[in-house]
Amino acid sequence: MAGCYIHIPFCAQKCSYCDFHFSTNHSYKQEMVDALCSELEMRAKDWKAESFETIYFGGGTPSILTNEQLNQLIQQVKKTYSVSADVEISLECNPDDCSLEQLEGWKKLGVNRLSMGIQSFDEQQLKWMNRSHTASESLNAVLNAKQVGFDELSLDLIYGLPNMSLESWAAQLDQIIALNPEHISAYCLTVEEKTALSSWVKEGKIIVSTIDQQSEQFELLVAKLKTAGFEQYEISNFARNAHYSKHNTSYWKGTNYIGIGPSAHGYNQKERYWNQANNKAYLLEIQKGKLPETIETLSHFDQFNELLLIGLRTKWGVSKEKLFQLIQPNSKWTKIVIDYEEQKMLIQTDEIIVLTQEGRLLADAIAADLFLIANS
Ligand code: SF4
């Protein structure tokens, strides 16, 4: 069982907070699609033993592709790899790309899950983020998706924006719940280097929200979505009736995945690779028949820490059996776990370690405390 991630490195415009890899120059989009197909072929020999259960188009903005280009990629995956009959094919899309015609086209190609970047229903916030769509386009996009019959629909929101009041966040949550999606992802705004946001912060034009404000908004998010029948199955991800993202869940459970495209990462338990985050350099290497990748061999310590970091973010927690097959931790480690247990930050059974609601607020810090380092 494995997942296939394909990175589409193009966007209509640059959002003020975004540090993902993409270009706003679309003149060589077809050349890139051909290169992605070549990379799929070049990697095939190493993934012969795997059956792919998910194909995920992320970015960038995958909804910028024409249907012919999207079809070319889907067919290339199916032709080159073993793909299960009920494969989940997810497409990240921006609301301004979601016309009825476009959505019908995606459905015909076999896309069965949409992850829509709504981010906010407030026009001013959307402008501040430099999103390419308006709030009314988002509402239309959701209605169109439902009309076309997309029943696996995930909507993304961002909280922790500067000057975002709790009331405004509550109103956003009410709006998203009223749209009745099966899945919601909500992320806290972070200031990343080399973004417009980071320059504004350095120049003193923006004051970022405080940890207390972010925590308050996170707590409201969890409470409101719980009342509305959503299950928080990962810190930032909520689903109704177990409509989990199969693809992302496989990451969190430590399944192998292949990454295709500039900046994409791949993982196979023992190794991790990442491709060059530069479109032109990526194209040049692929056209020369070379994989534009850097490979890191993962030690047992790396694998132990990776399992902790991702597992603790989920409702399934982290499997002790999987952890201890890699390394038997010392008494110092066991004591840290017991300390967190006494502080009610986590629960441990014979099988798993899982964070409590309080612990989820500090998930990354708790995981970092439990990381094992060679010779420590
Ligand atoms: S659309 Fe997505 S990937 Fe593109 S700039 Fe905006 S946030 Fe980044």
XYZ file of C-alpha atoms and ligand atoms in Angstrom:
384
model
C 0.000 0.000 0.000
C 1.418 3.390 -1.019
C 0.480 6.928 -1.990
C 1.469 9.038 -4.973
C 1.906 12.799 -4.566
C 2.254 14.972 -7.681
C 3.302 18.586 -7.181
C 1.940 21.106 -9.697
C 4.307 24.091 -9.323
C 2.156 26.906 -10.729
C -0.173 29.472 -9.141
C -2.230 32.367 -10.491
C -0.597 34.753 -8.016
C 1.508 34.724 -4.867
C -0.411 34.614 -1.585
C 1.185 36.883 1.005
C 1.938 34.121 3.532
C 2.909 31.236 1.259
C 6.347 29.626 1.056
C 5.332 26.589 -1.027
C 7.158 26.053 -4.269
C 5.422 27.469 -7.379
C 5.830 29.890 -10.275
C 3.368 32.410 -11.705
C 4.926 31.973 -15.175
C 2.746 29.385 -16.926
C 4.395 29.515 -20.346
C 6.026 26.075 -19.924
C 3.150 24.266 -18.209
C 2.938 21.511 -20.861
C 6.706 20.998 -20.709
C 6.353 20.517 -16.951
C 3.503 18.005 -17.335
C 5.634 16.010 -19.799
C 8.530 16.106 -17.302
C 6.264 14.886 -14.468
C 5.254 11.962 -16.709
C 8.950 11.225 -17.361
C 9.716 11.290 -13.637
C 6.850 8.848 -13.014
C 8.454 6.504 -15.525
C 11.977 6.967 -14.149
C 10.931 6.061 -10.604
C 8.725 3.092 -11.572
C 11.413 0.405 -11.186
C 11.812 1.187 -7.455
C 8.076 1.044 -6.734
C 7.149 -2.203 -8.540
C 6.229 -3.989 -5.314
C 3.746 -1.305 -4.253
C 0.071 -0.896 -4.969
C -1.061 2.727 -4.985
C -4.264 3.476 -3.104
C -4.134 7.253 -3.440
C -3.066 9.828 -6.025
C -2.867 13.369 -4.699
C -2.437 16.473 -6.869
C -1.039 19.208 -4.630
C 0.820 22.430 -5.211
C 0.930 25.132 -6.193
C -2.489 25.054 -7.757
C -3.331 21.781 -9.542
C -6.703 23.182 -10.676
C -4.695 25.386 -13.063
C -4.045 22.343 -15.293
C -6.215 21.754 -18.335
C -8.280 18.580 -18.253
C -6.051 17.126 -20.968
C -2.969 17.706 -18.808
C -4.624 16.244 -15.718
C -5.755 13.229 -17.725
C -2.236 12.776 -19.131
C -0.881 12.542 -15.572
C -3.608 10.223 -14.253
C -3.188 7.882 -17.220
C 0.584 7.887 -16.780
C 0.267 6.824 -13.123
C -2.192 4.067 -14.057
C -0.054 2.875 -16.951
C 3.217 2.866 -14.992
C 2.196 1.670 -11.511
C -0.143 -0.803 -9.916
C -3.172 1.250 -8.819
C -6.064 -0.132 -6.757
C -9.520 -0.193 -8.339
C -10.978 2.151 -5.725
C -8.057 4.607 -5.796
C -8.672 7.960 -4.087
C -7.760 10.730 -6.558
C -7.583 14.104 -4.778
C -7.173 17.486 -6.365
C -6.330 20.685 -4.533
C -8.334 23.464 -6.159
C -8.895 27.167 -5.817
C -12.521 28.379 -5.789
C -12.012 30.587 -8.866
C -11.204 27.463 -10.921
C -14.388 25.620 -9.892
C -16.900 26.327 -12.677
C -19.566 23.668 -13.273
C -17.879 22.736 -16.534
C -14.470 22.332 -14.899
C -15.883 20.259 -12.038
C -17.745 17.972 -14.430
C -14.508 17.478 -16.341
C -12.598 16.482 -13.199
C -15.316 14.034 -12.209
C -15.177 12.363 -15.628
C -11.411 11.946 -15.249
C -11.921 10.014 -12.013
C -11.111 12.736 -9.469
C -13.188 11.723 -6.440
C -11.963 14.098 -3.726
C -11.548 17.869 -3.788
C -9.550 19.920 -1.311
C -10.698 23.505 -1.793
C -8.605 26.442 -0.583
C -11.346 28.696 0.813
C -9.060 30.156 3.556
C -11.575 32.860 4.595
C -15.101 34.136 3.909
C -14.072 37.712 4.718
C -13.287 39.818 1.608
C -10.807 42.011 3.462
C -8.920 39.036 4.827
C -8.847 37.445 1.362
C -7.406 40.652 -0.105
C -4.806 40.858 2.664
C -3.780 37.270 1.913
C -3.670 38.152 -1.830
C -5.904 35.208 -2.656
C -7.056 35.056 -6.256
C -10.715 34.447 -5.352
C -13.570 36.204 -3.554
C -15.871 34.905 -0.816
C -18.819 34.671 -3.223
C -16.682 32.601 -5.623
C -16.036 30.207 -2.726
C -19.747 29.814 -2.018
C -20.472 29.180 -5.713
C -17.589 26.721 -5.947
C -18.954 24.640 -3.057
C -22.489 24.672 -4.526
C -21.121 23.691 -7.946
C -19.061 20.842 -6.465
C -22.126 19.482 -4.685
C -24.265 19.840 -7.809
C -21.744 17.837 -9.803
C -21.825 15.147 -7.104
C -18.486 15.504 -5.296
C -19.279 13.838 -1.999
C -15.702 13.915 -0.719
C -15.239 17.644 -0.317
C -12.687 19.185 2.021
C -12.608 22.921 2.736
C -9.533 24.772 4.074
C -9.584 27.738 6.450
C -6.798 29.789 8.069
C -6.947 31.267 11.570
C -4.495 33.326 13.621
C -4.591 36.235 11.145
C -3.439 39.628 12.479
C -6.377 41.521 14.028
C -8.702 38.532 13.664
C -11.220 38.771 16.482
C -12.734 35.703 18.111
C -16.139 36.890 16.844
C -14.903 37.059 13.266
C -13.394 33.563 13.567
C -16.654 32.254 15.062
C -18.564 33.721 12.091
C -16.179 32.002 9.644
C -16.705 28.690 11.400
C -20.493 29.094 11.306
C -20.284 29.752 7.575
C -18.147 26.740 6.828
C -20.349 24.440 8.941
C -23.441 25.756 7.112
C -21.879 24.603 3.827
C -22.035 21.069 5.199
C -18.736 19.630 3.895
C -17.540 16.154 4.920
C -14.094 17.423 5.822
C -12.483 20.637 7.089
C -8.784 21.486 7.448
C -7.883 24.560 9.510
C -4.326 25.840 9.830
C -2.863 28.579 11.968
C -1.081 31.302 9.991
C 2.690 31.049 10.377
C 5.255 33.616 9.312
C 7.598 31.945 6.818
C 10.845 33.437 5.558
C 10.897 35.067 2.118
C 7.165 35.852 2.080
C 5.447 39.239 1.844
C 4.111 38.576 5.339
C 7.583 38.125 6.759
C 8.684 41.476 5.213
C 5.623 43.233 6.654
C 6.399 41.808 10.088
C 10.078 42.869 9.855
C 9.069 46.367 8.746
C 6.649 46.611 11.676
C 3.631 46.954 9.367
C 1.958 43.889 10.851
C 1.692 42.631 14.389
C 1.155 38.896 14.405
C -1.425 37.291 16.664
C -0.275 36.132 20.080
C -0.008 32.497 21.178
C -2.963 33.119 23.504
C -5.118 34.418 20.647
C -4.127 31.468 18.475
C -4.920 29.006 21.279
C -8.282 30.643 21.893
C -9.143 30.405 18.194
C -7.936 26.790 18.054
C -10.081 25.878 21.058
C -13.127 27.525 19.465
C -12.423 25.628 16.238
C -12.296 22.285 18.030
C -15.404 23.017 20.141
C -17.578 24.291 17.280
C -16.649 21.513 14.903
C -17.200 18.894 17.591
C -20.691 20.268 18.250
C -21.341 20.157 14.498
C -20.464 16.445 14.417
C -16.881 16.598 13.168
C -14.218 14.316 14.564
C -10.745 15.810 15.021
C -8.699 12.929 13.621
C -5.531 14.989 13.238
C -4.662 18.268 14.915
C -5.689 20.396 11.920
C -8.093 17.973 10.234
C -11.735 17.238 10.980
C -14.080 14.752 9.324
C -17.721 13.756 9.555
C -18.725 10.088 9.365
C -15.101 8.965 8.953
C -14.619 10.855 5.657
C -10.889 11.005 6.370
C -8.399 11.968 3.687
C -7.011 8.530 2.771
C -3.882 10.102 1.316
C -2.957 12.263 4.307
C -3.905 9.498 6.733
C -1.413 7.234 5.007
C 1.333 9.861 5.647
C 0.374 10.021 9.299
C 0.428 6.240 9.599
C 3.901 6.070 8.098
C 2.981 4.476 4.738
C 5.376 4.730 1.781
C 4.734 7.496 -0.721
C 6.299 8.578 -3.952
C 6.698 12.322 -4.605
C 6.780 13.643 -8.158
C 7.610 17.176 -9.300
C 9.770 20.098 -8.176
C 10.087 20.249 -4.341
C 8.153 16.968 -3.893
C 9.269 14.549 -1.161
C 9.134 10.767 -1.177
C 9.519 8.232 1.639
C 9.974 4.475 1.881
C 10.640 3.812 5.629
C 14.406 3.626 5.165
C 15.021 6.612 2.899
C 13.576 10.007 2.234
C 14.218 12.010 -0.915
C 13.320 15.500 -2.032
C 13.389 16.983 -5.501
C 14.926 20.321 -6.457
C 12.601 23.233 -5.672
C 13.377 25.054 -8.900
C 11.241 24.539 -12.005
C 13.916 25.238 -14.619
C 16.578 23.155 -12.869
C 14.067 20.327 -12.385
C 13.162 20.357 -16.094
C 16.795 20.367 -17.176
C 17.689 17.363 -15.002
C 14.643 15.338 -16.073
C 15.316 16.119 -19.732
C 18.863 14.798 -19.222
C 17.350 11.586 -17.805
C 18.450 12.309 -14.221
C 16.346 12.406 -11.066
C 16.746 15.894 -9.517
C 16.779 14.521 -5.992
C 18.675 14.528 -2.728
C 18.438 11.269 -0.745
C 18.743 10.887 2.999
C 19.108 7.456 4.563
C 17.066 7.312 7.746
C 18.680 5.823 10.837
C 16.524 3.997 13.370
C 16.635 7.170 15.455
C 15.293 9.233 12.513
C 12.516 6.693 11.909
C 11.616 6.615 15.628
C 11.397 10.431 15.761
C 9.435 10.647 12.513
C 6.870 8.117 13.785
C 6.463 10.136 16.977
C 6.139 13.485 15.240
C 3.413 12.398 12.864
C 1.683 9.786 15.045
C 1.188 12.093 18.014
C -0.756 14.513 15.816
C -3.474 11.921 15.164
C -6.336 10.345 17.084
C -4.709 6.946 16.484
C -1.569 7.995 18.359
C 1.727 6.234 17.859
C 2.172 2.470 18.035
C 4.573 1.390 20.797
C 5.267 -1.832 18.926
C 6.435 0.088 15.836
C 8.522 2.473 17.951
C 10.168 -0.222 20.059
C 10.956 -2.384 17.031
C 13.261 0.446 16.011
C 14.788 1.327 19.389
C 14.180 0.238 22.981
C 14.113 3.590 24.794
C 15.931 4.119 28.091
C 14.438 4.888 31.509
C 14.888 8.647 30.968
C 12.515 8.465 27.975
C 9.989 6.363 29.884
C 10.052 8.930 32.717
C 9.274 11.813 30.303
C 6.261 9.851 29.008
C 5.046 9.206 32.571
C 5.526 12.897 33.475
C 3.371 13.973 30.520
C 0.838 11.315 31.459
C 0.624 12.723 35.001
C 0.139 16.219 33.549
C -2.775 14.719 31.516
C -1.093 15.692 28.246
C -1.069 12.124 26.966
C -2.523 8.688 27.588
C -0.619 5.462 27.151
C -1.924 1.920 26.881
C 0.046 -1.267 26.231
C -0.316 -0.559 22.490
C -0.236 3.200 21.904
C 0.666 6.662 23.134
C -1.943 9.284 22.220
C -2.241 12.962 23.132
C -5.173 14.369 25.104
C -6.949 17.546 23.956
C -4.635 19.615 26.200
C -1.618 17.783 24.818
C -2.645 18.515 21.226
C -2.068 22.207 21.852
C 1.596 21.353 22.495
C 1.975 18.408 20.121
C 5.206 19.453 18.422
C 6.899 20.404 21.705
C 5.906 17.101 23.342
C 7.152 15.132 20.315
C 10.446 17.066 20.437
C 10.859 16.169 24.137
C 10.416 12.511 23.223
C 12.824 12.496 20.298
C 15.735 10.137 20.706
C 19.197 11.187 19.602
C 22.019 8.721 19.019
C 24.383 8.383 22.054
C 22.190 10.555 24.292
S -2.600 29.316 -4.073
Fe -1.730 27.996 -2.466
S 0.303 27.397 -3.191
Fe -0.381 29.128 -4.489
S 0.511 30.922 -3.505
Fe -1.540 30.687 -2.666
S -1.285 29.424 -0.801
Fe 0.598 29.244 -2.015
